Amino acid sequence: MNENIDVYVNGQKINLYRAMKVKHALIAYDQSLYKAALAGGVRIEDENGFTIGLEGSLADGAKIFTIATG
């Protein structure tokens, strides 16, 4: 089994270790975006439009998007 997975944040491919969470993908993509999510200025959605939390699990090929809330 491969120890890494590829996920997509706003269309950009991010390589992470398996079992990492949404917050890790955001940090790898843009740490300031992660901080904005912590402060409530950004909502995170999956490819189906469902809101997911920073502690959400990720599968290989997952697509997440950030939506400004302010």
Backbone as numpy.savetxt, mean C-alpha at the origin, in Angstrom:
# Nx Ny Nz CAx CAy CAz Cx Cy Cz
9.20 -21.60 -2.30 8.35 -20.42 -2.30 9.24 -19.18 -2.30
8.87 -18.25 -3.13 9.61 -16.99 -3.22 9.36 -16.16 -1.96
10.39 -15.56 -1.43 10.26 -14.74 -0.22 9.77 -13.33 -0.51
9.74 -12.95 -1.77 9.33 -11.59 -2.15 8.02 -11.61 -2.93
7.31 -10.48 -2.85 6.11 -10.28 -3.65 6.21 -8.93 -4.33
5.51 -8.80 -5.43 5.40 -7.51 -6.11 3.99 -6.98 -5.89
3.91 -5.74 -5.43 2.62 -5.06 -5.28 2.72 -3.75 -6.04
1.59 -3.15 -6.29 1.56 -1.91 -7.07 0.89 -0.82 -6.24
1.61 0.27 -6.05 1.08 1.43 -5.34 0.92 2.55 -6.36
-0.31 2.96 -6.59 -0.60 3.99 -7.60 0.04 3.65 -8.94
0.05 2.36 -9.28 0.58 1.92 -10.56 2.07 1.63 -10.60
2.80 1.96 -9.53 4.24 1.72 -9.51 4.53 0.40 -8.81
5.33 -0.43 -9.45 5.69 -1.73 -8.90 6.64 -1.57 -7.72
6.29 -2.23 -6.60 7.11 -2.21 -5.39 7.39 -3.66 -5.00
8.63 -3.99 -4.75 9.00 -5.34 -4.33 9.15 -5.36 -2.82
8.43 -6.27 -2.17 8.44 -6.38 -0.71 8.68 -7.82 -0.30
9.09 -8.00 0.95 9.13 -9.34 1.51 7.71 -9.80 1.79
7.46 -11.08 1.58 6.16 -11.67 1.88 5.81 -11.37 3.34
4.55 -11.16 3.63 4.01 -10.87 4.97 4.13 -9.40 5.36
4.70 -8.56 4.51 4.70 -7.13 4.81 3.30 -6.58 4.57
3.02 -5.45 5.18 1.68 -4.87 5.21 1.58 -3.66 4.28
0.36 -3.13 4.20 0.09 -1.94 3.39 1.03 -0.80 3.78
1.25 -0.62 5.08 2.11 0.48 5.53 3.52 0.35 4.96
4.03 -0.87 4.84 5.37 -1.07 4.31 5.43 -0.71 2.82
4.36 -1.02 2.10 4.31 -0.66 0.68 4.30 0.85 0.51
3.54 1.55 1.37 3.50 3.01 1.29 4.85 3.62 1.63
5.50 3.10 2.65 6.82 3.61 3.04 7.82 3.41 1.90
7.77 2.25 1.26 8.69 1.98 0.14 8.39 2.88 -1.06
7.14 3.22 -1.24 6.72 4.07 -2.36 7.05 5.53 -2.09
6.65 6.04 -0.92 6.84 7.45 -0.57 6.52 7.64 0.91
7.55 7.82 1.72 7.34 7.91 3.16 6.42 9.06 3.55
6.45 10.15 2.81 5.56 11.27 3.14 4.10 10.89 2.91
3.85 10.01 1.98 2.48 9.52 1.75 2.03 8.66 2.92
2.94 7.87 3.47 2.64 7.07 4.66 2.30 7.99 5.83
3.08 9.04 6.01 2.81 9.98 7.10 1.46 10.66 6.91
1.12 10.99 5.67 -0.19 11.59 5.38 -1.31 10.61 5.71
-1.10 9.34 5.43 -2.11 8.32 5.75 -2.28 8.21 7.27
-1.19 8.27 8.00 -1.27 8.24 9.47 -2.07 9.42 10.01
-1.90 10.57 9.39 -2.57 11.80 9.83 -4.01 11.88 9.34
-4.43 10.94 8.49 -5.80 10.94 7.99 -6.00 11.74 6.72
-4.92 12.20 6.11 -5.04 12.99 4.90 -5.13 12.17 3.63
-4.94 10.85 3.77 -4.97 9.95 2.62 -5.74 8.69 3.00
-6.59 8.25 2.10 -7.31 6.98 2.26 -6.68 5.99 1.29
-6.60 4.72 1.67 -6.02 3.70 0.81 -7.13 2.76 0.35
-7.16 2.50 -0.95 -8.16 1.60 -1.51 -7.47 0.50 -2.30
-8.14 -0.67 -2.36 -7.64 -1.74 -3.21 -8.17 -1.56 -4.63
-7.84 -2.47 -5.50 -8.22 -2.33 -6.92 -9.73 -2.42 -7.14
-10.47 -2.89 -6.13 -11.93 -2.98 -6.24 -12.63 -1.79 -5.60
-11.85 -0.83 -5.10 -12.43 0.37 -4.50 -12.76 0.25 -3.03
-12.35 -0.85 -2.39 -12.59 -1.02 -0.97 -11.48 -0.36 -0.16
-11.86 0.33 0.90 -10.88 0.97 1.78 -10.16 -0.10 2.58
-8.83 0.02 2.67 -8.04 -0.91 3.47 -7.16 -0.11 4.42
-6.86 -0.71 5.56 -6.06 -0.04 6.58 -4.57 -0.24 6.38
-3.81 0.50 7.14 -2.35 0.42 7.05 -1.81 -0.94 7.48
-2.57 -1.66 8.31 -2.14 -2.99 8.76 -2.67 -4.10 7.86
-3.29 -3.72 6.75 -3.84 -4.70 5.82 -2.77 -5.57 5.20
-3.14 -6.82 4.93 -2.22 -7.77 4.30 -2.17 -7.55 2.80
-1.08 -7.98 2.21 -0.89 -7.84 0.77 -0.56 -9.20 0.16
-1.09 -9.45 -1.01 -0.77 -10.65 -1.77 0.05 -10.25 -2.99
0.74 -11.21 -3.55 1.51 -10.94 -4.76 0.59 -10.40 -5.84
0.96 -9.28 -6.43 0.17 -8.67 -7.49 -0.90 -7.70 -7.01
-0.98 -7.48 -5.70 -1.99 -6.57 -5.16 -1.79 -5.17 -5.72
-2.92 -4.47 -5.93 -2.88 -3.09 -6.42 -3.60 -2.21 -5.41
-2.88 -1.21 -4.90 -3.48 -0.28 -3.95 -3.31 1.14 -4.48
-4.26 1.97 -4.08 -4.28 3.35 -4.56 -4.49 4.29 -3.38
-3.89 5.46 -3.45 -4.06 6.45 -2.40 -4.99 7.55 -2.91
-5.92 7.94 -2.04 -6.90 8.96 -2.37 -6.81 10.06 -1.32
-6.54 11.29 -1.74 -6.49 12.42 -0.80 -7.88 12.64 -0.21
-7.93 12.87 1.10 -9.23 13.05 1.77 -9.49 14.50 2.13
-8.52 15.35 1.98 -8.68 16.72 2.42 -8.99 17.65 1.33
